[in-house]
Tab-separated table of C-alpha atoms in Angstrom:
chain	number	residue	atom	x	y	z
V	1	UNK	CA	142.957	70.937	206.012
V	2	UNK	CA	142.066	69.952	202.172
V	3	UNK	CA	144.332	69.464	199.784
V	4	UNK	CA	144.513	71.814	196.653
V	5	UNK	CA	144.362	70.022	193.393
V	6	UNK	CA	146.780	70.781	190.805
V	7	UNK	CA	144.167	71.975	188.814
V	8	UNK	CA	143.518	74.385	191.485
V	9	UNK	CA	146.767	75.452	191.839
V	10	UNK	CA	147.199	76.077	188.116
V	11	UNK	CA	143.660	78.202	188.030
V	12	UNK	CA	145.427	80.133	190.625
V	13	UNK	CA	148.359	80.533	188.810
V	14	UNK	CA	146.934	81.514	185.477
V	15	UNK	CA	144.424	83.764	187.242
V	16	UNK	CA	147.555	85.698	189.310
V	17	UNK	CA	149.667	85.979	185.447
V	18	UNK	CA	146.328	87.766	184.162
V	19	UNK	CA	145.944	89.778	186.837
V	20	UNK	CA	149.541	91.020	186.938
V	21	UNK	CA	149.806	91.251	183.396
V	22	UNK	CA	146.757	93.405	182.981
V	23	UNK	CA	147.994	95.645	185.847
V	24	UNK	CA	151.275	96.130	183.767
V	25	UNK	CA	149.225	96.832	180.697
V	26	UNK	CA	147.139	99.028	182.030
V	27	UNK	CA	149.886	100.817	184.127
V	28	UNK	CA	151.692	101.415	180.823
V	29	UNK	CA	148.795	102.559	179.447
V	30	UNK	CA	148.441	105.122	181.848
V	31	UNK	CA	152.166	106.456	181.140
V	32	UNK	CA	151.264	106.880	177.934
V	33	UNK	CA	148.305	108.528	177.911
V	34	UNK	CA	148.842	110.468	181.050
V	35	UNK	CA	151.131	112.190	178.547
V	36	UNK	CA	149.850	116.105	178.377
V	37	UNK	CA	153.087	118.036	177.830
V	38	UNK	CA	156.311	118.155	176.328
V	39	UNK	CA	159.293	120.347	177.896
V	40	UNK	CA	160.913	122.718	175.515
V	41	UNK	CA	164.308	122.829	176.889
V	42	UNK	CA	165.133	125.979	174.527
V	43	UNK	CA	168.186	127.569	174.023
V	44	UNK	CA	169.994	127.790	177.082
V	45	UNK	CA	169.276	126.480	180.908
V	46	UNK	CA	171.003	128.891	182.296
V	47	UNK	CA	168.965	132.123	184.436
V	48	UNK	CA	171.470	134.910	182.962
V	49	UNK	CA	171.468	133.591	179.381
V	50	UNK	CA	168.219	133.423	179.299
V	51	UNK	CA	167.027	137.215	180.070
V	52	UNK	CA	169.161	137.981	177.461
V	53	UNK	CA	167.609	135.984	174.920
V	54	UNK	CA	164.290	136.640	176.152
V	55	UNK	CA	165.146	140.411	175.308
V	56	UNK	CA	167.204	139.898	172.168
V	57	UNK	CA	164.095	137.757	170.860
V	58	UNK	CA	161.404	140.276	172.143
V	59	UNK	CA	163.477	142.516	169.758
V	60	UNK	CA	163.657	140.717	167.358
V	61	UNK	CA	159.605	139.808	167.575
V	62	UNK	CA	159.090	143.736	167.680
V	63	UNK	CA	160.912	145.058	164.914
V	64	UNK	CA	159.511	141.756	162.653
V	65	UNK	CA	155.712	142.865	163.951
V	66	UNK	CA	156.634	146.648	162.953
V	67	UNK	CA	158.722	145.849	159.156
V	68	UNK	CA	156.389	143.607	157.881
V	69	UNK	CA	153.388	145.652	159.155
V	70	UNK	CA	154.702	148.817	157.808
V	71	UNK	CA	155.324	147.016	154.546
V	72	UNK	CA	151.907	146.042	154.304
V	73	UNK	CA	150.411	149.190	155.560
V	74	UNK	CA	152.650	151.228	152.107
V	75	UNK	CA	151.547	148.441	149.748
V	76	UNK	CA	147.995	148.671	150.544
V	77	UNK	CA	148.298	152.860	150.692
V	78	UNK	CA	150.275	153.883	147.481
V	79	UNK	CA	148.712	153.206	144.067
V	80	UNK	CA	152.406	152.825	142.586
V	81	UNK	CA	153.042	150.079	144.658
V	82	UNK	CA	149.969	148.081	143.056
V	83	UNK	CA	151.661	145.653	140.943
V	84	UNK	CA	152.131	141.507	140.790
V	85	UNK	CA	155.451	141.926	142.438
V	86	UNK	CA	153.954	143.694	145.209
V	87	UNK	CA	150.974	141.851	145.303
V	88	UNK	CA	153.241	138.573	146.418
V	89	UNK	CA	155.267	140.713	148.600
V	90	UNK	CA	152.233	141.605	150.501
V	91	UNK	CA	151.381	137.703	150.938
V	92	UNK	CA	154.995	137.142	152.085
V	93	UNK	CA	154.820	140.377	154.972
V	94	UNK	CA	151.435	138.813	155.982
V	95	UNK	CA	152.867	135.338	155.992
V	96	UNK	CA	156.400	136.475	157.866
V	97	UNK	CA	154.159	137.951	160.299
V	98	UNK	CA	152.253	134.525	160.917
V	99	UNK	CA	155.367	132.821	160.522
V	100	UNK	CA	157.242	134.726	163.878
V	101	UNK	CA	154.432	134.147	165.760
V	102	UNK	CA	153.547	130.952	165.874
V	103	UNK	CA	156.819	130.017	167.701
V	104	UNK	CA	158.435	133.356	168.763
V	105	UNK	CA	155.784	134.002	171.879
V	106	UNK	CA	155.805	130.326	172.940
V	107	UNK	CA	159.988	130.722	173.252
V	108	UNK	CA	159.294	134.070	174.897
V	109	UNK	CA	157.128	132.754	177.781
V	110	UNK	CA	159.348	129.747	178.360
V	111	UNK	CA	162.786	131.715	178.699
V	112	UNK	CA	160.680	133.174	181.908
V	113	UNK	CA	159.090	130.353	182.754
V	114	UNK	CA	160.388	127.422	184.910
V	115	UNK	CA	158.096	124.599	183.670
V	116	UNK	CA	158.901	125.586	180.279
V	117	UNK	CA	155.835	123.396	179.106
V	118	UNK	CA	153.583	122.586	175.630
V	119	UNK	CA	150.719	120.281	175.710
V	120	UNK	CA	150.934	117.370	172.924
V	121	UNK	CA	147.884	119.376	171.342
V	122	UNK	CA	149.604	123.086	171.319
V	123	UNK	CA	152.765	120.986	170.309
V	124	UNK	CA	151.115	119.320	166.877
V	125	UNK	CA	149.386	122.982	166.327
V	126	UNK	CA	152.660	124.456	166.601
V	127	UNK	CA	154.114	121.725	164.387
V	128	UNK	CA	151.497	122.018	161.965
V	129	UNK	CA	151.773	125.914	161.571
V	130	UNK	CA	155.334	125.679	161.344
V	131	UNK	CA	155.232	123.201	158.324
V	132	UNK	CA	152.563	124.807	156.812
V	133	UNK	CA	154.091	128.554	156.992
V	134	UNK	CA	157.370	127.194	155.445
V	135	UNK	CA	155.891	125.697	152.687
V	136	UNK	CA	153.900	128.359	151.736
V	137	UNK	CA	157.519	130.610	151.863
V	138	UNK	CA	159.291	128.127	149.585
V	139	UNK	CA	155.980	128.702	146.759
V	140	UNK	CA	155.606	132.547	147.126
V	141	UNK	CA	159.081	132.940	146.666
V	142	UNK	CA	158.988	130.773	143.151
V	143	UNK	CA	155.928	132.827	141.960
V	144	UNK	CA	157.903	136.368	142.854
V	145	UNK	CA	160.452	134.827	140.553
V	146	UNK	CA	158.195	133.769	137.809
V	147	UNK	CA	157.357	137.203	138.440
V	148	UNK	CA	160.794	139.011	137.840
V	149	UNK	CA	161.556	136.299	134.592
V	150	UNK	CA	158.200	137.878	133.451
V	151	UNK	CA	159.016	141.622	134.139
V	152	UNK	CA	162.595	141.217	132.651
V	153	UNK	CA	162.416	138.699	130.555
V	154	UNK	CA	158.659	139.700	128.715
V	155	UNK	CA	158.564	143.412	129.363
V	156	UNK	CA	156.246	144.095	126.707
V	157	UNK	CA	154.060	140.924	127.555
V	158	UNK	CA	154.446	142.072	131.239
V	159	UNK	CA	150.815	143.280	131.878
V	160	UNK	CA	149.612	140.056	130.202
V	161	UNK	CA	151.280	137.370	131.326
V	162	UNK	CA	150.938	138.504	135.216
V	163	UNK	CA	147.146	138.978	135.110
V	164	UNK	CA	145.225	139.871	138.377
V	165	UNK	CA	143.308	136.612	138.128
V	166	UNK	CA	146.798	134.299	137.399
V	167	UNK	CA	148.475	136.326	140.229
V	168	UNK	CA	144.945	135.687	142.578
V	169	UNK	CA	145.458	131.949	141.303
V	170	UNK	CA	149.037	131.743	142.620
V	171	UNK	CA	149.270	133.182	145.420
V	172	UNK	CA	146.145	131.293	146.931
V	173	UNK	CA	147.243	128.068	145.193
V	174	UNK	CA	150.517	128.420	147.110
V	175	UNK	CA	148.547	129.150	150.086
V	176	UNK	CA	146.577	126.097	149.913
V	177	UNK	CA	148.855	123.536	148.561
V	178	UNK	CA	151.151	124.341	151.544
V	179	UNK	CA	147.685	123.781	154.132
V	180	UNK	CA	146.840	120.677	152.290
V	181	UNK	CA	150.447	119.559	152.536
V	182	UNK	CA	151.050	120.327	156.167
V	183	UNK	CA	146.546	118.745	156.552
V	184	UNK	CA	147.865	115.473	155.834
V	185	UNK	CA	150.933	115.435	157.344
V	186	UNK	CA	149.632	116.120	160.641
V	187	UNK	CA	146.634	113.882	160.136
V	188	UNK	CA	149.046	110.684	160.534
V	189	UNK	CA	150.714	112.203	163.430
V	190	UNK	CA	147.685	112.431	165.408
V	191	UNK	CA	147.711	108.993	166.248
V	192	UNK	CA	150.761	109.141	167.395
V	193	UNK	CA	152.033	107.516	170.874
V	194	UNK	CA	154.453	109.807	172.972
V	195	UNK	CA	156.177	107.479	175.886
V	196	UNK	CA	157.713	108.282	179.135
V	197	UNK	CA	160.466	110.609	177.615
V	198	UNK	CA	159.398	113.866	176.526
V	199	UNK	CA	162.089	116.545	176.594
V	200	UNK	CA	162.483	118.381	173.290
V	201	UNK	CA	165.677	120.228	173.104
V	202	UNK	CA	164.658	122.739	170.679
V	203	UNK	CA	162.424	126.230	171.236
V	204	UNK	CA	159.575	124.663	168.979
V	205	UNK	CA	157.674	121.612	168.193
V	206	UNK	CA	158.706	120.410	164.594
V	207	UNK	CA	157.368	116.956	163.273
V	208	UNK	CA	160.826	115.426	162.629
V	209	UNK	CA	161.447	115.975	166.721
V	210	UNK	CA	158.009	114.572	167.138
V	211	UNK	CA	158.728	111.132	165.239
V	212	UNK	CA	161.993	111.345	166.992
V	213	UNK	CA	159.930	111.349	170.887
V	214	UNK	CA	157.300	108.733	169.334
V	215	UNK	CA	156.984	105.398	170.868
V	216	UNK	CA	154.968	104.576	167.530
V	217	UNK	CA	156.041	102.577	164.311
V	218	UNK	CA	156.716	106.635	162.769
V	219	UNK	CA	157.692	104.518	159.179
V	220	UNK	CA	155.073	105.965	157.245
V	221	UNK	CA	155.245	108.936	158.680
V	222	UNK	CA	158.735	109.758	157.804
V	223	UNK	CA	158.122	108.267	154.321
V	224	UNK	CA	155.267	111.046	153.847
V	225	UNK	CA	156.874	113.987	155.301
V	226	UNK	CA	160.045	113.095	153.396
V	227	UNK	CA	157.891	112.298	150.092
V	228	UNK	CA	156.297	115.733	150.432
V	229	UNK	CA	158.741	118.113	151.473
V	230	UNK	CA	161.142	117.436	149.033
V	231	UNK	CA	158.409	117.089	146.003
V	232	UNK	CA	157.348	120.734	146.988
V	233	UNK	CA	161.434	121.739	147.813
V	234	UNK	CA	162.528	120.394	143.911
V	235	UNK	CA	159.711	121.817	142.379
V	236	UNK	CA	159.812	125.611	143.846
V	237	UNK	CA	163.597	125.343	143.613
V	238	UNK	CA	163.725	123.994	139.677
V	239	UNK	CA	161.350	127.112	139.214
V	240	UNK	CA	163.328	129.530	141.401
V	241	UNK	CA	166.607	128.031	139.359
V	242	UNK	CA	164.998	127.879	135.645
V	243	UNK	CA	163.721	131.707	136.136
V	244	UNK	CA	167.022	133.051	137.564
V	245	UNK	CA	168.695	131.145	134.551
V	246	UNK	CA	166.400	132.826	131.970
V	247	UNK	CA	167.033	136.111	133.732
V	248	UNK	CA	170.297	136.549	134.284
V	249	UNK	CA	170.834	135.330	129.999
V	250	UNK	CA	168.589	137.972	129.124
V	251	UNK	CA	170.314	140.646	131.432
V	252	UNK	CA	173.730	139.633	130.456
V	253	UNK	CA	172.482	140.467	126.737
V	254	UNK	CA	171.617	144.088	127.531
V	255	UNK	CA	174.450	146.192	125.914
V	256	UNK	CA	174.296	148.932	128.160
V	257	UNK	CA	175.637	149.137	131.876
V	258	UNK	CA	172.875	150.858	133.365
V	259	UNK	CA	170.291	148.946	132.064
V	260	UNK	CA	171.897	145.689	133.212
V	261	UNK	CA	171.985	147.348	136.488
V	262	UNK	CA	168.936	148.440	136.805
V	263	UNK	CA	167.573	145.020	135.459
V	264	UNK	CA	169.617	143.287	137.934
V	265	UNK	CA	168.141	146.042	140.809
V	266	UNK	CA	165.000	144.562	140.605
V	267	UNK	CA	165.382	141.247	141.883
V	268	UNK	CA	168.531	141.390	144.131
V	269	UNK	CA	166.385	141.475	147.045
V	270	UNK	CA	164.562	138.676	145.852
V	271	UNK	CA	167.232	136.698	145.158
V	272	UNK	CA	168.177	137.162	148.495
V	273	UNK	CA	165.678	136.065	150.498
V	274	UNK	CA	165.546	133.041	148.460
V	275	UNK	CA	169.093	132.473	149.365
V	276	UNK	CA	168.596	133.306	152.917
V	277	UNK	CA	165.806	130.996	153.319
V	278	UNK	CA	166.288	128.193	150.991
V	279	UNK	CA	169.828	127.970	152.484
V	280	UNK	CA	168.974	127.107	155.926
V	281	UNK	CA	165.757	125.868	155.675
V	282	UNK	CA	167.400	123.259	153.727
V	283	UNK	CA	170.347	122.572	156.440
V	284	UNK	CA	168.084	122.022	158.536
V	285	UNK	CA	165.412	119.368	157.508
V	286	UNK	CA	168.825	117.900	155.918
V	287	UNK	CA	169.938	116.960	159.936
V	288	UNK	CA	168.726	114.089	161.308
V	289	UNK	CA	166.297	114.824	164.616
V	290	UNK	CA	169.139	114.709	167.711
V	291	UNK	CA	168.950	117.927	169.227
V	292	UNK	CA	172.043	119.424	168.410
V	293	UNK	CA	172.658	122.946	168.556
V	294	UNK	CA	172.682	123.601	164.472
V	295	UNK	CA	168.709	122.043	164.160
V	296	UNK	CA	168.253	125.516	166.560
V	297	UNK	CA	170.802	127.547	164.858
V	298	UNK	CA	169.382	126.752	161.367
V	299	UNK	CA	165.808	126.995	162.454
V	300	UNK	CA	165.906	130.289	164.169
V	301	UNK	CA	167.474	131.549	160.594
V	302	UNK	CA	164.404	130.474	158.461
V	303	UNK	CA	161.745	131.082	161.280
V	304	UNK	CA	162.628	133.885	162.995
V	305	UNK	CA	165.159	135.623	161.739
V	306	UNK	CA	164.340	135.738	157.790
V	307	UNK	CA	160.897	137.229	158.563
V	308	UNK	CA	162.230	140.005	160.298
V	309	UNK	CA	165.003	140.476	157.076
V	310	UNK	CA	162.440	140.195	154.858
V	311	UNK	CA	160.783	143.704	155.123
V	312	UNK	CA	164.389	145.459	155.526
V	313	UNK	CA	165.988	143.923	152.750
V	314	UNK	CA	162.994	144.733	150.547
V	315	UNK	CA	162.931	148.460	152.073
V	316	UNK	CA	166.738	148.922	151.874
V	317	UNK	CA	167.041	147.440	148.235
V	318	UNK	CA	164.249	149.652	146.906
V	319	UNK	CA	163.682	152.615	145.692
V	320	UNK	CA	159.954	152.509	145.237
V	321	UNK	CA	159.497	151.006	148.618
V	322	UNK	CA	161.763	153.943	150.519
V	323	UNK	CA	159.932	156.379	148.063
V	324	UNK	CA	156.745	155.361	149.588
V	325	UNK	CA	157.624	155.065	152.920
V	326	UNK	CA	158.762	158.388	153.084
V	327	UNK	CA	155.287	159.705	151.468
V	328	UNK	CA	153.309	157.625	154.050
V	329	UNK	CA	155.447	159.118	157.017
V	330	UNK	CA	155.511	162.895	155.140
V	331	UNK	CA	150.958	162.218	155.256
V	332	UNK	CA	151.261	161.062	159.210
V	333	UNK	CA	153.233	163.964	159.764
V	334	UNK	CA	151.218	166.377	158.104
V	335	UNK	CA	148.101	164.972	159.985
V	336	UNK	CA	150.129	165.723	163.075
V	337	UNK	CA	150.863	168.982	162.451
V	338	UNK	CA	147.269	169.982	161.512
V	339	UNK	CA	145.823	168.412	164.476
V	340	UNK	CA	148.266	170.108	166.723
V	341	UNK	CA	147.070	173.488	165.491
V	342	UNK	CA	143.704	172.378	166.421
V	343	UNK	CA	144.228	171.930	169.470
């Protein structure tokens, strides 16, 4: 037999650490990018529960669908609803209705679903939409109350100030500064590396839960999101705040009773929503990623349940809105009638 050299031996060695070291590599590798879905654990694990919320939510998807439909449907169809104030409104109906369904289906299918699965790609789109939806809430709602400080405070100037080409500029500027904001927040979480564990225990894919599953130095990540959430919360909110303050000193100067009323009428509903959705949309982002119950509780308010408020509270709190309501369902009747006749 020949003797092995201690060079040899050490070759051997060195060649075996390689070899086992690039199996480990490459076996870790494959864990992470074998990665294709995330479990949404939801609301509840349990069967029972869960038909219940699949039907309370299905509900809840329905009658959003329906109010902010409707509400666009009267805006578009009465002339006396063609104003700035209704001009936003429509962009919020149109956005509530975007908003409830980018997450409410997804929830839907997994409360009857066992895998209860969302690829990493479906997951960032979901993010993404999610982001970019709520951001584009917190602007329309500080242009509506530019909007009321105008009407109220300005009455005269009204028709001036709120021009169809500043209210155009607005309303699309919100539109894309929220995109561009969500664009490049979602860029940088692209690259992203999700490791072995990937149960979200939440209904939807938000990018603080994603940073929170990353394997990834998510430093810069946070940094951004942070950086640009609360530059676009402080500035919608100082606007929402300085308007309400001009408004309620020039309503509080109005001698007479009625006409503070009726001042105050017209952006009570406003006011609101702003409350509604500023509130927890707010608690939310203000709770650190862990998966307790209030990131759902909070989220389902400014998601899911504010859209479908949105067209009711509007409705409810108006008189123009019921007044034209009722004229497009007196015309559909009508139409019935005569074509029954026909027939």
């Amino acid at each position: 037999m020949h003797s092995i050299s201690w060079e040899q031996k050490r070759e051997f060695y060195h060649f075996s650490f390689i070899h086992s070291k690039g199996k480990i590599l490459t076996l870790a590798m494959q864990n992470v990018s074998a990665l294709a879905d995330f479990i949404l654990l939801g609301l509840s694990a349990d069967a029972q529960i869960q038909i219940v919320l699949f039907v309370l939510f299905l509900v809840i998807f329905l009658l959003t669908l329906t109010g902010n439909f409707m509400m666009l449907m009267v805006i578009m169809a009465d002339a006396h609803l063609h104003s700035p104030m209704y001009f936003f409104l429509g962009h919020l109906s149109f956005l509530d209705l975007w908003y409830s369904s980018v997450s409410v289906p997804k929830m839907l299918e997994n409360l009857m679903s066992k895998t209860k699965t969302i690829s990493v790609e479906g997951c960032l789109a979901q993010a993404f939409f999610v982001f970019a939806n709520g951001a584009t809430e917190a602007c329309l709602l500080a242009v509506m109350a530019y909007d009321r400080y105008a009407a109220i405070c300005h009455p005269l100037l009204y028709g001036q100030i709120m021009s169809k080409q500043l209210c155009e500029g607005l309303a699309w500027g919100s539109w894309s500064l929220a995109f561009l904001n969500a664009l490049i927040n979602i860029l940088i979480a692209v690259n992203l590396d999700f490791c072995e564990y990937r149960t979200i225990h939440h209904y939807m894919c938000e990018l603080p839960i994603l940073f929170h599953l990353s394997c990834s130095n998510v430093q810069t990540n946070v940094i951004v999101m942070l950086c640009s959430s609360l530059i676009i919360a402080f500035v919608t909110f100082l606007l929402i705040l300085s308007s309400y303050g001009y408004i309620v000193s020039t309503i509080l100067s109005i001698s007479s009773t009625t006409g503070r009323s009726k001042a105050f009428s017209t952006c009570s509903s406003h006011l609101t929503v702003v409350l509604l959705y500023f509130g927890s949309a707010c608690l939310r982002y203000a709770i650190p990623a862990s998966g307790s119950p209030l990131e759902s509780i909070f989220s389902l308010q400014y998601s899911i349940i504010t859209p479908m408020l949105n067209p009711l509270i509007y409705s409810l709190k108006n008189k123009e809105v019921k007044t034209a309501i009722r004229k497009l369902f007196g015309k559909y009747y009508a139409l019935m009638v005569n074509c029954n006749k026909y027939l």
